[in-house]
């Protein structure tokens, strides 16, 4: 299944690339939440090919109405993670596809066609960037770890979400090597998996932001939880905490819900 998935995602990557280097119309789904015709075209391409090739799976996709799709044997798609970057010409954007069998993680693929970086993992088989095996770094202290986070779009409309961002920056920033915010949750999690970041946290993520990344990170030796340290539920939990495993408890002890 992995080879066919990758082939289809690479085809969709050509659409992303065309849009990235071309002119694009944009519209807003929310106060800050952008969508372009390329999000829709990539999603349509993936849905058509996946439903032909993997007919026993249903599809949950960001730009679709998922009301009647029950999570089970499912392919979860984010056609462009990092749409704000895509629109502004910042290279940190990717197609994210997570495959679940009976609600259990199976295959995760995150593809940045601009940098030609393909992260993938299948449960039990390790995590890879292009053809190279990746693993989390060995930093065991927050102070020597580079940390990533994101700004939720809802920070513009929900005061408590903006407060989460500010409060936790105040707590984490002085206690880590530095913080980066590049605007693609899927790639941020993959960069914990490849050992660049020691950890990452964010609120209000959706299943399509993380469905693939969490599989890749767990296969790379990382840890994912909610803010209480319990297993992260991508449909229910507000906050995701991801790390190289070693600094996980330290992050949990500092982050404030
Ligand atoms: C967004 C990105 C961003 C995160 C937002 C997501 P989108 O996804 O992952 O990093 O901060 O919460 O919604 O809208 O570009 O697919
Ligand atoms: Ca996304
Ligand atoms: Ca998206």
Coordinates of N, CA, C and O and ligand atoms in Angstrom, one line a residue, residues 29 33-34 39 62 78 80-84 150-153 182-186 188 200 202-205 208-209, ligand 1:
X29 N -11.6 30.9 5.3 CA -12.6 30.1 5.9 C -13.0 30.6 7.2 O -14.1 30.4 7.8
X33 N -8.0 31.8 8.6 CA -7.8 30.5 8.1 C -8.0 30.5 6.5 O -9.2 30.7 6.1
X34 N -6.9 30.4 5.8 CA -7.0 30.6 4.3 C -7.3 29.3 3.6 O -7.0 28.2 4.1
X39 N -5.7 23.9 -2.6 CA -6.1 23.0 -1.5 C -7.1 22.1 -2.0 O -7.1 20.9 -1.8
X62 N -9.6 17.5 5.0 CA -9.9 18.9 5.6 C -10.9 19.7 4.9 O -11.8 20.3 5.6
X78 N -4.6 16.0 4.8 CA -4.5 17.5 4.7 C -3.9 17.8 3.4 O -2.7 17.5 3.2
X80 N -3.0 20.6 1.9 CA -1.8 21.5 2.1 C -1.7 21.9 3.6 O -2.6 22.5 4.1
X81 N -0.8 21.3 4.3 CA -0.6 21.8 5.7 C 0.5 22.9 5.6 O 1.6 22.7 5.1
X82 N 0.0 24.1 6.1 CA 0.9 25.3 5.9 C 0.4 26.1 4.8 O 1.2 26.7 4.0
X83 N -0.9 26.2 4.7 CA -1.5 27.0 3.6 C -1.0 28.5 3.6 O -0.8 29.1 2.6
X84 N -0.9 29.0 4.8 CA -0.4 30.4 4.9 C 1.0 30.6 4.4 O 1.3 31.6 3.7
X150 N 3.2 26.4 17.5 CA 2.4 27.0 16.4 C 1.4 28.0 17.0 O 1.1 27.9 18.2
X151 N 0.9 29.0 16.3 CA -0.1 29.9 16.7 C -1.4 29.4 16.2 O -1.6 29.4 15.0
X152 N -2.4 29.0 17.0 CA -3.7 28.6 16.5 C -4.4 29.8 15.9 O -4.3 30.9 16.4
X153 N -5.1 29.5 14.8 CA -5.9 30.6 14.1 C -6.9 31.2 15.1 O -7.2 32.4 15.0
X182 N 7.2 27.6 12.4 CA 7.3 27.6 11.0 C 6.0 27.4 10.3 O 5.9 27.5 9.0
X183 N 4.9 27.1 11.0 CA 3.6 27.2 10.4 C 3.1 25.9 9.6 O 2.2 26.1 8.8
X184 N 3.6 24.8 9.9 CA 3.0 23.5 9.4 C 3.2 22.5 10.5 O 4.3 22.0 10.8
X185 N 2.1 22.2 11.1 CA 2.1 21.2 12.2 C 2.7 19.8 11.8 O 3.5 19.2 12.5
X186 N 2.2 19.4 10.6 CA 2.7 18.1 10.1 C 4.2 18.1 10.0 O 4.9 17.1 10.4
X188 N 6.3 20.2 11.4 CA 7.0 20.4 12.8 C 7.1 19.0 13.5 O 8.2 18.8 14.1
X200 N 7.7 19.7 20.6 CA 6.8 20.6 19.9 C 5.5 20.5 20.7 O 5.1 19.5 21.2
X202 N 1.3 22.4 20.6 CA 0.3 23.3 20.0 C -1.1 22.9 20.5 O -1.4 21.8 20.8
X203 N -2.0 23.9 20.4 CA -3.4 23.6 20.7 C -4.2 23.7 19.4 O -3.8 24.3 18.5
X204 N -5.4 23.1 19.5 CA -6.5 23.2 18.5 C -6.1 22.7 17.2 O -6.5 23.1 16.1
X205 N -5.3 21.6 17.2 CA -4.9 21.0 15.9 C -6.1 20.1 15.5 O -6.9 19.6 16.4
X208 N -6.4 16.0 10.6 CA -5.6 16.1 9.4 C -4.2 16.8 9.6 O -3.3 16.5 8.8
X209 N -4.1 17.6 10.6 CA -2.8 18.3 10.8 C -1.8 17.2 11.3 O -0.6 17.4 11.1
Ligands
LIG1 C1 -2.3 24.8 10.0 C2 -0.8 24.5 10.2 C3 -0.3 25.4 11.3 C4 -1.1 25.3 12.6 C5 -2.6 25.5 12.4 C6 -3.0 24.5 11.3 P1 -3.3 24.5 7.6 O1 -2.9 24.0 9.0 O2 -0.6 23.2 10.6 O3 1.0 25.1 11.6 O4 -0.6 26.3 13.5 O5 -3.2 25.2 13.6 O6 -4.4 24.7 11.1 O7 -4.5 25.4 7.8 O8 -2.2 25.3 6.9 O9 -3.7 23.3 6.9

